[in-house]
XYZ file of C-alpha atoms in Angstrom:
774
model
C -6.021 23.765 22.282
C -2.632 21.995 20.309
C -1.734 24.060 17.485
C -0.149 21.465 14.679
C 1.535 22.385 11.294
C 2.686 19.625 9.091
C 4.373 20.700 5.876
C 6.323 18.622 3.596
C 8.082 19.182 0.511
C 10.484 17.220 -0.764
C 14.227 16.509 0.711
C 17.446 14.776 0.584
C 16.972 11.525 0.580
C 18.745 8.184 1.879
C 20.860 7.530 -0.983
C 20.299 3.504 -1.219
C 17.783 1.293 0.221
C 19.418 -1.975 0.877
C 16.871 -5.378 0.533
C 14.678 -6.579 3.213
C 15.537 -9.434 4.724
C 19.410 -10.901 3.452
C 21.544 -7.305 2.996
C 24.036 -9.926 1.435
C 23.836 -10.974 -2.284
C 22.865 -15.344 -2.735
C 25.055 -17.672 -2.284
C 26.179 -19.396 -6.096
C 27.031 -23.240 -6.059
C 31.015 -23.300 -6.027
C 30.789 -24.908 -10.083
C 27.644 -23.320 -10.777
C 27.391 -20.443 -13.783
C 25.096 -17.339 -11.679
C 21.732 -17.622 -14.308
C 20.551 -13.822 -14.672
C 17.601 -13.510 -15.743
C 16.540 -12.757 -19.670
C 12.917 -10.379 -19.206
C 11.778 -8.689 -21.573
C 13.371 -5.468 -23.481
C 11.843 -1.797 -22.087
C 12.718 -4.019 -18.340
C 16.228 -5.094 -18.725
C 17.086 -4.450 -22.672
C 17.626 -8.643 -22.700
C 17.016 -10.541 -25.203
C 13.574 -11.412 -26.388
C 14.189 -14.553 -28.284
C 16.846 -15.714 -30.295
C 15.940 -15.062 -34.088
C 17.235 -11.574 -33.852
C 14.794 -10.679 -37.101
C 14.807 -7.463 -38.215
C 11.612 -6.020 -40.020
C 12.360 -2.934 -41.769
C 10.046 -0.172 -43.814
C 10.363 2.919 -45.377
C 10.424 5.432 -48.401
C 14.132 4.342 -49.996
C 16.066 1.545 -48.758
C 19.763 0.998 -50.333
C 22.910 -1.185 -49.170
C 25.868 1.725 -47.815
C 29.719 -0.056 -47.622
C 28.861 -0.272 -43.783
C 25.862 -1.589 -44.027
C 22.389 -0.178 -45.041
C 20.362 2.945 -45.117
C 16.327 3.777 -44.661
C 14.846 7.358 -45.861
C 11.356 8.636 -45.988
C 8.707 7.034 -42.886
C 11.387 4.592 -41.879
C 9.460 1.794 -39.327
C 11.283 -1.030 -37.639
C 10.096 -3.839 -35.675
C 12.450 -5.945 -33.724
C 12.237 -7.997 -31.571
C 9.789 -6.144 -29.122
C 10.462 -2.639 -30.125
C 8.857 -0.936 -32.684
C 11.113 2.473 -34.005
C 10.007 5.277 -36.845
C 11.829 7.997 -37.726
C 12.768 10.176 -40.645
C 16.118 8.430 -40.943
C 17.585 4.856 -40.315
C 21.200 3.786 -40.760
C 22.416 0.524 -39.879
C 26.248 -0.031 -39.705
C 27.080 -3.736 -39.802
C 30.529 -4.041 -38.122
C 29.527 -2.572 -35.735
C 25.803 -3.949 -35.067
C 24.825 -0.725 -34.498
C 21.546 1.220 -35.862
C 21.344 4.916 -35.340
C 17.526 6.436 -35.496
C 17.080 9.841 -36.406
C 14.413 13.131 -37.231
C 10.783 12.543 -34.858
C 12.019 9.293 -33.455
C 10.230 7.271 -32.102
C 10.805 4.163 -29.930
C 7.834 1.314 -28.672
C 10.239 -0.736 -25.710
C 7.074 -2.539 -24.074
C 6.891 -0.184 -21.323
C 7.631 3.552 -21.636
C 7.983 5.450 -25.221
C 10.719 7.822 -25.782
C 10.610 10.852 -28.043
C 14.196 11.656 -29.593
C 15.813 13.904 -32.566
C 18.356 10.576 -32.756
C 18.611 7.681 -30.718
C 21.875 5.023 -31.785
C 20.773 1.238 -30.607
C 23.074 -2.001 -30.151
C 21.378 -5.257 -31.279
C 23.775 -7.252 -29.373
C 23.085 -5.407 -25.631
C 19.680 -4.148 -25.949
C 21.269 -1.215 -25.294
C 20.583 2.585 -26.212
C 20.996 6.456 -25.998
C 18.569 8.725 -26.944
C 19.715 12.478 -27.632
C 17.297 15.349 -27.671
C 14.644 13.238 -25.385
C 11.793 12.967 -23.674
C 9.677 10.099 -22.300
C 6.748 9.183 -19.495
C 7.567 6.534 -17.089
C 4.870 4.548 -15.566
C 4.994 4.159 -11.654
C 5.312 -0.101 -12.083
C 8.573 0.978 -14.032
C 10.007 2.963 -11.373
C 8.913 1.506 -8.506
C 6.422 1.914 -5.433
C 7.873 4.486 -4.097
C 6.458 6.847 -6.718
C 2.507 7.086 -7.182
C 2.342 9.816 -10.785
C 3.895 8.837 -13.610
C 7.616 10.262 -13.985
C 7.751 12.789 -17.109
C 11.059 12.756 -17.664
C 13.779 15.128 -20.483
C 17.132 15.158 -21.141
C 19.976 16.650 -23.380
C 20.814 12.544 -23.790
C 18.771 9.792 -22.106
C 21.032 6.440 -21.787
C 19.330 2.842 -21.213
C 22.634 -0.199 -19.926
C 20.748 -3.331 -18.610
C 17.536 -1.781 -16.664
C 19.048 1.403 -15.036
C 18.457 4.828 -16.979
C 20.735 7.242 -17.182
C 20.206 11.069 -18.509
C 22.265 14.501 -18.424
C 21.300 17.932 -18.748
C 17.265 17.333 -17.824
C 14.720 17.768 -15.340
C 11.584 15.681 -14.404
C 8.535 16.057 -13.111
C 5.314 14.933 -11.837
C 3.205 17.141 -13.121
C 1.315 16.003 -16.343
C 0.595 19.760 -17.278
C 2.265 21.319 -20.620
C 3.384 24.211 -17.755
C 4.339 21.952 -15.016
C 3.485 23.049 -11.760
C 6.897 22.359 -10.150
C 10.014 20.934 -11.853
C 13.141 19.431 -11.117
C 16.605 20.010 -13.433
C 19.384 18.073 -13.047
C 22.891 18.053 -14.639
C 23.362 13.982 -13.725
C 19.861 11.627 -12.944
C 20.337 7.440 -12.518
C 17.444 5.223 -11.844
C 17.953 2.326 -10.605
C 14.211 0.723 -10.981
C 12.885 -0.240 -7.158
C 15.973 1.145 -5.640
C 16.369 4.620 -5.593
C 16.591 7.871 -8.279
C 19.702 9.891 -7.836
C 20.065 13.672 -9.359
C 22.983 16.049 -9.609
C 23.238 19.115 -9.461
C 19.968 20.210 -8.860
C 17.467 22.897 -9.091
C 14.159 22.771 -8.013
C 11.648 25.597 -9.342
C 8.173 26.095 -9.354
C 6.697 27.014 -12.873
C 10.241 28.445 -14.317
C 11.409 30.243 -10.925
C 14.159 28.745 -9.060
C 13.340 27.930 -5.267
C 16.498 26.133 -4.068
C 19.872 24.114 -5.384
C 21.252 21.789 -3.907
C 24.155 19.197 -5.892
C 22.737 15.797 -4.470
C 19.284 14.420 -3.989
C 18.129 11.108 -3.765
C 14.274 9.253 -3.679
C 13.918 6.338 -2.598
C 11.578 3.915 -4.570
C 11.456 1.182 -2.784
C 8.648 -1.219 -2.447
C 7.454 -0.139 1.064
C 8.803 3.287 2.518
C 10.854 2.767 5.243
C 11.284 6.371 6.326
C 9.628 9.654 6.786
C 11.858 11.698 4.577
C 9.566 15.492 4.788
C 9.841 17.374 7.716
C 7.711 18.154 10.476
C 7.021 21.356 12.496
C 3.823 21.515 14.694
C 2.732 21.060 18.138
C 1.807 18.235 21.354
C 0.550 18.473 24.931
C 4.076 16.278 25.698
C 6.118 17.705 23.420
C 5.688 21.176 23.135
C 6.250 22.531 19.981
C 8.245 20.736 17.706
C 10.890 20.931 14.815
C 11.792 17.308 13.383
C 14.325 16.428 10.596
C 15.533 14.681 8.491
C 18.858 14.771 6.530
C 20.216 12.256 3.950
C 23.752 12.035 3.191
C 26.266 9.999 1.649
C 30.092 8.909 3.593
C 29.960 6.624 0.007
C 28.330 5.145 -2.830
C 27.990 1.665 0.293
C 27.842 4.266 2.916
C 24.001 6.096 3.037
C 22.284 7.524 6.004
C 19.772 9.509 7.612
C 21.230 12.417 9.904
C 17.429 13.115 12.360
C 17.656 16.603 14.264
C 14.328 17.265 16.197
C 13.565 19.967 18.974
C 11.391 19.671 20.782
C 10.138 22.646 23.720
C 9.182 20.524 26.843
C 11.951 17.753 25.908
C 15.043 19.631 23.764
C 17.175 18.229 21.158
C 17.267 14.579 19.874
C 19.720 13.601 17.647
C 19.697 10.449 15.845
C 21.635 8.626 12.703
C 20.487 6.203 10.523
C 24.036 4.660 9.497
C 23.976 1.950 6.117
C 26.981 0.137 5.054
C 28.095 -2.597 2.755
C 31.635 -3.676 2.005
C 31.171 -6.450 -0.796
C 29.748 -9.305 -0.801
C 30.861 -10.339 2.501
C 29.673 -7.631 4.651
C 26.729 -6.211 5.155
C 24.219 -3.972 8.047
C 22.695 -1.248 9.529
C 22.760 0.945 12.541
C 20.546 3.071 14.072
C 21.065 5.472 16.992
C 18.670 7.800 18.660
C 19.496 10.106 21.942
C 17.229 12.469 23.384
C 18.235 14.043 27.115
C 14.848 14.526 28.159
C 14.304 18.202 30.369
C 10.516 16.651 31.117
C 11.750 14.198 32.827
C 15.014 14.388 33.783
C 16.368 10.928 32.158
C 18.686 10.384 29.315
C 16.986 8.570 26.414
C 18.977 6.292 23.749
C 17.212 4.040 21.449
C 19.198 1.873 18.733
C 19.080 -1.277 16.487
C 22.211 -3.074 15.510
C 22.145 -5.423 12.471
C 25.088 -7.101 10.543
C 25.357 -9.797 8.614
C 29.494 -11.155 7.503
C 30.463 -14.432 5.547
C 33.876 -16.211 6.542
C 33.507 -18.981 3.553
C 31.111 -21.622 3.968
C 29.903 -19.913 7.316
C 27.249 -16.561 7.230
C 26.815 -14.694 10.323
C 23.884 -12.655 11.259
C 24.117 -10.429 14.375
C 21.267 -9.071 15.518
C 20.421 -6.259 18.159
C 18.070 -3.964 19.610
C 18.052 -1.611 23.645
C 16.298 1.459 24.602
C 16.821 3.069 27.580
C 14.544 5.375 29.669
C 12.573 5.843 26.513
C 9.375 7.943 26.989
C 7.422 5.735 24.404
C 8.169 2.143 26.555
C 5.225 1.608 29.089
C 7.119 2.312 32.245
C 9.789 5.838 31.721
C 12.502 4.295 34.006
C 13.401 1.150 31.850
C 15.852 -1.032 29.854
C 15.908 -3.500 27.659
C 17.880 -5.240 24.401
C 17.541 -8.136 22.418
C 20.364 -9.800 21.239
C 20.708 -12.856 19.296
C 24.008 -14.076 16.743
C 23.249 -17.201 13.963
C 25.825 -18.838 12.434
C 24.860 -20.626 9.726
C 26.377 -23.067 7.411
C 25.393 -25.375 4.311
C 27.350 -27.734 2.300
C 25.645 -29.324 -0.726
C 22.394 -30.760 1.832
C 24.534 -30.815 5.397
C 23.809 -27.662 7.083
C 24.845 -26.304 9.896
C 23.195 -23.519 12.500
C 24.239 -21.747 16.077
C 22.161 -19.391 17.850
C 23.292 -17.517 20.279
C 20.914 -15.360 22.236
C 20.171 -12.757 25.319
C 17.063 -10.560 26.231
C 17.153 -8.553 28.916
C 14.630 -5.692 31.139
C 15.163 -3.779 34.065
C 11.755 -1.811 35.090
C 10.348 -0.913 37.927
C 13.156 -2.521 40.055
C 12.490 -5.996 38.421
C 15.150 -7.723 36.313
C 14.656 -10.696 33.820
C 17.187 -11.912 31.943
C 16.990 -15.084 29.462
C 19.576 -16.688 27.383
C 18.673 -19.232 24.738
C 21.410 -21.121 22.510
C 20.945 -24.132 20.095
C 22.543 -25.934 17.653
C 20.848 -27.848 14.528
C 23.602 -30.394 12.059
C 20.831 -31.956 9.029
C 22.190 -35.204 7.073
C 21.014 -37.020 4.145
C 20.303 -40.735 3.686
C 19.796 -42.663 0.825
C 16.392 -43.085 0.087
C 14.894 -39.230 0.541
C 15.807 -39.448 4.539
C 17.665 -37.554 6.327
C 19.780 -36.980 10.056
C 19.133 -33.793 11.671
C 20.203 -33.469 15.547
C 18.649 -30.825 17.753
C 19.943 -29.517 21.030
C 19.194 -26.240 22.715
C 18.791 -24.173 26.237
C 17.048 -21.842 28.085
C 18.552 -19.856 31.114
C 15.762 -17.351 32.635
C 16.157 -14.951 36.108
C 13.348 -13.285 37.341
C 14.510 -10.663 40.502
C 13.113 -8.216 42.503
C 13.592 -6.336 45.816
C 11.400 -8.802 47.614
C 11.976 -12.588 45.402
C 14.013 -14.505 42.905
C 14.037 -17.558 40.555
C 15.440 -18.966 38.294
C 15.292 -21.658 35.539
C 17.394 -23.328 33.121
C 16.489 -26.146 31.003
C 18.121 -28.068 28.223
C 17.849 -30.360 25.569
C 18.138 -32.677 22.603
C 16.787 -34.320 19.807
C 18.097 -37.161 17.335
C 15.756 -37.732 14.188
C 16.140 -40.517 11.497
C 13.678 -40.674 8.371
C 13.927 -42.746 5.738
C 11.928 -44.671 3.107
C 11.649 -48.763 4.119
C 9.489 -51.418 1.362
C 5.624 -49.217 1.027
C 6.328 -47.603 4.904
C 7.827 -44.253 5.789
C 9.858 -44.948 8.931
C 11.084 -42.695 11.742
C 13.236 -42.529 14.488
C 13.280 -40.560 17.280
C 14.858 -39.854 20.348
C 15.282 -35.962 22.751
C 16.537 -36.164 26.147
C 16.076 -33.284 28.766
C 19.674 -32.975 29.860
C 18.583 -30.368 32.644
C 16.019 -29.153 34.397
C 16.609 -27.285 37.694
C 15.215 -24.017 39.125
C 16.621 -22.042 41.924
C 16.383 -18.914 44.033
C 12.171 -19.144 46.148
C 11.158 -21.817 43.143
C 14.151 -24.036 44.436
C 13.282 -27.093 44.493
C 10.342 -27.006 42.990
C 8.891 -28.906 39.534
C 8.077 -27.814 35.835
C 6.663 -30.370 33.224
C 9.602 -30.613 31.348
C 7.996 -32.672 27.820
C 8.321 -36.137 27.407
C 11.091 -37.754 26.811
C 11.425 -40.721 24.177
C 14.282 -42.884 24.682
C 13.672 -43.904 21.208
C 10.544 -44.049 19.231
C 10.526 -45.403 15.980
C 7.162 -45.518 13.685
C 6.604 -46.655 10.679
C 3.236 -44.920 8.543
C 2.398 -45.802 5.086
C -0.363 -44.405 2.947
C -0.324 -47.118 0.574
C -2.539 -49.461 0.706
C -4.102 -51.417 -1.302
C -7.458 -53.305 -2.288
C -10.304 -52.645 0.490
C -7.982 -51.452 3.006
C -6.743 -48.770 0.381
C -11.042 -48.346 -0.350
C -11.535 -47.691 3.338
C -8.447 -46.619 5.044
C -6.891 -42.841 4.698
C -3.458 -44.786 6.118
C -1.831 -46.288 9.208
C 0.747 -46.067 11.436
C 3.042 -48.741 13.320
C 4.959 -47.180 16.856
C 6.875 -48.580 19.560
C 8.802 -46.102 21.983
C 10.607 -45.993 25.161
C 9.261 -43.199 26.857
C 10.151 -40.851 30.666
C 7.760 -37.745 31.965
C 8.626 -35.997 34.794
C 5.597 -35.852 37.607
C 5.171 -33.765 40.631
C 3.508 -34.941 43.999
C 3.026 -32.854 47.519
C 6.579 -30.764 46.280
C 8.415 -33.649 45.588
C 9.155 -34.083 41.822
C 9.701 -38.159 40.824
C 9.984 -39.940 36.712
C 7.517 -42.243 34.636
C 9.296 -44.567 32.793
C 6.521 -46.549 30.034
C 7.497 -49.169 26.957
C 4.461 -47.922 24.869
C 3.141 -50.641 21.909
C 1.401 -48.175 18.778
C -1.642 -48.633 16.153
C -3.467 -45.999 15.197
C -5.754 -45.688 11.419
C -7.334 -43.596 9.678
C -11.006 -43.815 7.507
C -11.359 -42.502 4.257
C -14.041 -40.176 4.661
C -16.467 -41.009 2.846
C -19.357 -38.739 0.546
C -22.538 -40.011 -0.847
C -25.516 -38.109 -2.438
C -28.793 -39.503 -0.848
C -30.751 -37.474 -3.233
C -33.475 -34.721 -3.181
C -29.955 -32.441 -2.076
C -29.465 -34.771 0.872
C -25.888 -35.471 1.544
C -24.248 -37.724 3.631
C -20.398 -37.939 4.492
C -18.648 -40.205 7.432
C -14.775 -39.964 8.317
C -13.354 -41.200 11.799
C -10.125 -42.459 13.128
C -8.901 -45.328 16.487
C -5.766 -44.800 18.063
C -4.628 -48.117 20.572
C -1.868 -47.904 22.368
C -1.143 -50.782 25.012
C 2.073 -49.693 28.042
C 4.921 -52.301 29.678
C 3.295 -55.072 28.027
C -0.638 -55.034 28.869
C 0.298 -53.445 32.368
C -2.073 -50.922 30.829
C -3.728 -49.872 27.520
C -6.374 -47.716 25.905
C -8.344 -47.015 22.696
C -9.459 -44.899 21.265
C -12.552 -44.591 18.890
C -13.141 -40.895 16.622
C -15.906 -39.794 14.219
C -17.235 -37.550 12.015
C -20.339 -37.546 11.033
C -22.257 -34.582 8.568
C -25.777 -34.677 7.042
C -26.177 -31.504 4.733
C -29.653 -30.852 2.867
C -29.561 -28.257 0.020
C -33.200 -26.906 -0.700
C -34.347 -25.597 -3.341
C -34.813 -21.809 -2.429
C -30.575 -21.828 -2.107
C -30.722 -22.840 1.303
C -28.654 -25.165 3.145
C -28.969 -27.225 6.355
C -26.394 -28.970 8.459
C -26.300 -31.259 10.817
C -23.034 -32.644 12.650
C -22.660 -35.100 14.788
C -19.242 -35.508 16.498
C -17.884 -37.949 18.739
C -14.446 -38.762 20.342
C -13.389 -41.606 23.885
C -10.747 -43.045 24.685
C -11.440 -46.549 26.406
C -9.410 -48.016 29.400
C -6.306 -45.789 30.411
C -2.710 -44.853 30.259
C -0.190 -45.190 33.419
C -0.734 -42.986 36.311
C 0.258 -39.162 35.173
C 1.359 -40.069 31.269
C 0.094 -36.481 29.632
C 1.588 -37.852 26.135
C -1.479 -39.441 24.773
C -4.239 -37.937 27.204
C -7.570 -37.302 24.724
C -10.816 -35.581 25.822
C -14.151 -37.253 25.272
C -16.412 -35.072 23.394
C -19.555 -36.145 21.917
C -22.397 -33.207 20.648
C -23.690 -32.210 17.759
C -24.174 -28.746 16.098
C -26.043 -27.421 13.585
C -26.425 -24.664 10.815
C -28.824 -23.366 8.171
C -28.154 -20.390 5.575
C -30.575 -19.195 3.981
C -29.614 -17.280 0.730
C -32.012 -15.135 -2.092
C -32.614 -12.028 -3.613
C -30.946 -9.348 -1.913
C -30.919 -10.664 2.019
C -29.708 -13.530 3.594
C -29.793 -15.990 6.694
C -27.280 -17.477 9.182
C -27.473 -19.664 12.162
C -25.768 -21.652 14.004
C -25.704 -23.792 17.434
C -24.752 -27.087 19.109
C -25.579 -29.376 21.512
C -23.463 -31.518 23.474
C -24.888 -34.242 24.879
C -22.334 -35.763 27.528
C -22.471 -32.443 29.698
C -26.572 -33.065 29.140
C -26.010 -36.756 30.766
C -24.350 -35.717 33.851
C -25.213 -34.989 36.974
C -26.074 -31.004 37.518
C -23.648 -29.685 40.424
C -25.791 -28.156 43.313
C -27.033 -25.197 42.476
C -26.229 -24.946 38.915
C -28.120 -26.465 36.371
C -26.444 -28.638 33.351
C -25.831 -25.867 30.119
C -25.934 -28.314 26.814
C -26.370 -25.991 24.012
C -24.201 -24.139 22.404
C -24.925 -20.072 22.496
C -27.388 -19.501 18.724
C -25.971 -17.536 16.619
C -28.170 -15.440 13.888
C -26.544 -12.747 11.357
C -29.145 -11.491 8.946
C -28.208 -9.527 6.289
C -29.435 -7.340 3.541
C -27.620 -6.466 0.642
C -30.526 -4.733 -1.884
C -26.606 -2.796 -4.098
C -23.272 -3.557 -3.730
C -23.358 -0.213 -2.144
C -25.912 -0.635 0.174
C -25.548 -3.228 3.313
C -26.851 -3.816 6.782
C -25.707 -6.606 8.820
C -27.429 -8.162 12.634
C -25.917 -9.771 14.368
C -28.003 -11.510 17.983
C -26.680 -14.334 19.847
C -29.233 -15.907 22.466
C -28.471 -18.172 25.109
C -31.167 -21.354 24.663
C -29.547 -22.511 28.243
C -31.391 -19.252 30.273
C -33.429 -18.165 27.839
C -31.612 -14.394 27.273
C -30.961 -11.993 24.435
C -27.458 -11.669 25.557
C -26.068 -9.456 22.355
C -27.497 -7.502 19.843
C -24.840 -6.195 17.486
C -25.904 -3.896 14.148
C -23.627 -2.822 10.904
C -24.506 -0.735 7.824
C -22.323 0.262 5.416
C -23.922 3.403 2.653
C -22.331 4.463 -0.220
C -22.583 6.611 -3.209
C -19.361 6.136 -5.701
C -16.515 8.502 -4.425
C -18.527 10.839 -3.006
C -20.129 9.549 -0.414
C -19.888 6.791 2.443
C -21.566 5.893 6.223
C -20.737 3.515 7.997
C -21.964 3.137 11.477
C -21.573 0.091 14.213
C -24.221 -0.375 18.012
C -24.274 -2.333 20.346
C -27.181 -3.101 22.182
C -26.602 -4.994 25.786
C -29.887 -6.543 26.507
C -29.094 -7.300 30.149
C -28.574 -3.885 30.668
C -31.208 -3.283 28.180
C -29.161 -0.085 27.409
C -27.172 1.111 24.065
C -23.569 -0.075 24.540
C -21.485 1.540 21.875
C -21.836 3.347 18.896
C -19.549 4.193 16.031
C -19.545 6.322 12.701
C -16.842 7.126 9.483
C -18.758 9.975 7.159
C -16.920 10.459 3.938
C -18.610 13.123 1.444
C -17.427 15.436 -0.500
C -18.319 19.330 -0.100
C -18.653 21.874 -1.729
C -17.047 20.928 -4.821
C -15.456 17.929 -5.925
C -11.912 18.344 -4.908
C -13.059 19.237 -1.239
C -14.203 16.316 1.216
C -14.741 15.243 4.758
C -14.277 12.016 6.535
C -14.971 12.437 10.092
C -14.488 8.809 12.589
C -16.411 8.788 16.394
C -16.621 6.140 19.026
C -19.105 7.270 21.658
C -18.968 4.899 25.014
C -23.180 5.090 26.451
C -21.854 3.518 29.273
C -19.547 6.410 30.371
C -21.333 8.368 28.148
C -17.942 9.757 26.736
C -16.900 9.613 23.126
C -13.744 8.118 23.409
C -12.518 8.995 20.003
C -13.210 11.764 17.924
C -11.242 13.002 14.369
C -12.697 15.093 11.760
C -10.407 15.846 8.495
C -11.612 18.669 5.589
C -8.889 17.512 2.781
C -8.527 19.999 -0.484
C -6.959 18.870 -3.715
C -5.080 19.967 -6.182
C -3.182 18.937 -9.523
C 0.294 17.631 -7.737
C -1.115 18.277 -3.613
C -3.530 18.251 -0.946
C -3.763 20.112 1.702
C -5.434 18.343 4.862
C -6.744 20.225 7.976
C -8.045 17.893 10.930
C -9.227 18.398 14.331
C -7.969 15.208 16.964
C -9.909 13.843 20.277
C -9.039 10.267 21.968
C -8.735 11.087 25.673
C -8.343 7.726 26.658
C -5.004 5.866 25.571
C -1.260 5.268 27.095
C -1.325 9.143 25.859
C -4.033 11.348 25.433
C -4.036 14.295 22.023
C -6.182 16.827 21.166
C -5.758 19.269 18.534
C -5.569 20.358 14.761
C -3.453 19.078 12.244
C -2.669 20.332 9.105
C -0.901 18.653 6.624
C 0.219 19.757 3.186
C 0.960 15.995 0.941
C 2.686 15.395 -2.689
C 0.673 13.557 -4.672
C 3.722 12.187 -6.489
C 4.911 10.193 -2.877
C 3.152 8.037 -0.742
C 3.090 8.287 2.719
C 4.998 5.905 4.238
C 4.086 4.000 7.968
C 5.008 5.556 11.266
C 6.203 4.033 14.469
C 8.752 1.762 12.914
C 10.120 0.115 16.296
C 12.257 -2.284 17.315
C 11.542 -5.726 18.906
C 11.025 -4.319 22.079
C 7.948 -2.453 20.743
C 9.936 0.859 20.905
C 10.677 3.685 18.417
C 13.840 4.188 17.531
C 13.491 7.934 17.371
C 10.913 10.538 17.611
C 11.096 12.139 14.556
C 8.676 10.326 12.035
C 6.121 12.581 11.150
C 2.970 11.327 8.706
C 0.477 12.629 9.360
C -1.870 11.132 6.947
């Protein structure tokens, strides 16, 4: 049986986390002045109001040559700040206040305790000496789950950034902390990073480790597992996986990954971020492993780069993998690359995209190239003009076949207000549609071409028309479609006149809890001056009845039918026929509820039955019964009954029972009436055992058809003040990779567990050093 051992102490980590999405700052219009956000004190230190009024009280106040002096029980309220101390002096020329002796400053987000605080009234920035404070998690960032207690010989706030010297910090709230981190210098950039220099890590007052530099990311979603991983799996054998943070420069943070795996060898990887001013930024992730178990070189990577050239924003994104043992096929290669160029000048935008995807697996090669151009211009009367061109080139080749397909199309779209109407002109053309290889000579539907189509739409109907109709659309267009008959590709060319209107949905109470609703629409098309014509009528009627016992009965009738016809093969205006009833009933009362739903297809009931088969007009009857005596206990029974055959098809049951935070039990099971046996049973158990600091979580899934457990896991967790230890057993015999073994993990409660298995667009993890068992 494999044995896992995972120890996760703090480690040096990535100094800088780049934001999600674009890594470059947003563009400012040439004539615009950046609008800096004004936030309340305690968040950014920016002014909260423009009054600048100070409300001081003290045992004694006197004027000085430079300003004022306050002595004894000093209290000052100033624009969101509340400060108390024994002595305060104000320098009018410097607009600076100095608080001394037992100083307490409340900023709205945290409270600072210090012997002396110097406060700049103009910038709202301050510096506290011999100070300490408690920073709540929301002040630091979601990368921290517990409040951070910070001491320092000095603590200074500049804008939203906190800087401290010669102090220590901890998340342990005991008078004598279990562990703390000493530093010579600390800088907190909220929701980004906490950087420490000349670091000493203590267990109580005993020195455990000294390092020069430590950065703790406090981004919204942890992207990496920064903690070391030691264990054993069936595929890798014993392993040691480590992550080391480094910084080549302030704008060049990175991670070095070193993985030793008994059966596979040594894996090396780097995650390197970079940024050069406001014009270039990106990230390069690479991981390589000489896999001894498969005698193959594994290389995975991602490249993301953003570059600005004057008015043009360029973005390159590429990921690739070669012989990754995480891929579905072991000996495979895949690559996805996209280049996007965008230019925006006022309301005029231009975009160019180029992309190539390729895969080589099992002797088969698949490649797709994409390319596109978009252009958008403004028009008068809230109008716009846009042009779009795109193309795809596909190739699929193996040892026995080779097929290819190329398609290119362009579209021009213009819209503007025209009196009470909104006018839209659309023209699109299939510029190229061809196949090659074994598929050469075949045809495919490339879409309907509009050469062009003009539509006028209005939702401003007045009088009686506006009362009954929600809007009207008029249209005329020239259409071209590709057809295929006996392997021969032809084209259908037709003109079409369109009239369409939808009814306003009418709702009326009939009394006694009965309500009637009606809606519908009409669509008329005429082709080639009357050579073909079709109109489609659709309507929806709802009748609902509310009973005195919280019951609701609903009956809905849906009807849609085309009359006439379109030119043979014209797929653009295909309309299906619908004629059916839907029934539903819901009853809620006390601690129980029941829901029923079914339907009846009138159209199918009227059709002649196929020889040997009978019509099945009834939809399956679904019945859900729920019993909820309390918020912590409920059960649900789902049944599905086939009215046509008179057979019960499905019987599912789910039950939930919970007692506070001490006990949880979820069970579910499915009974197959056809086989007359229970198909599967699932259960999740969570309970405290021994004492309030120890809990058990179990998860099991049993398949009664194969008479095997598909999944079993049991975890015992012992919680301590600053950390928790979990011992778990996992048995998963099925799936892409089986897993069976015992895990032991230690989690620091101040840090969240990052998401694991971060992969590329190919679905392949970029490295094996993922860690994070729990």
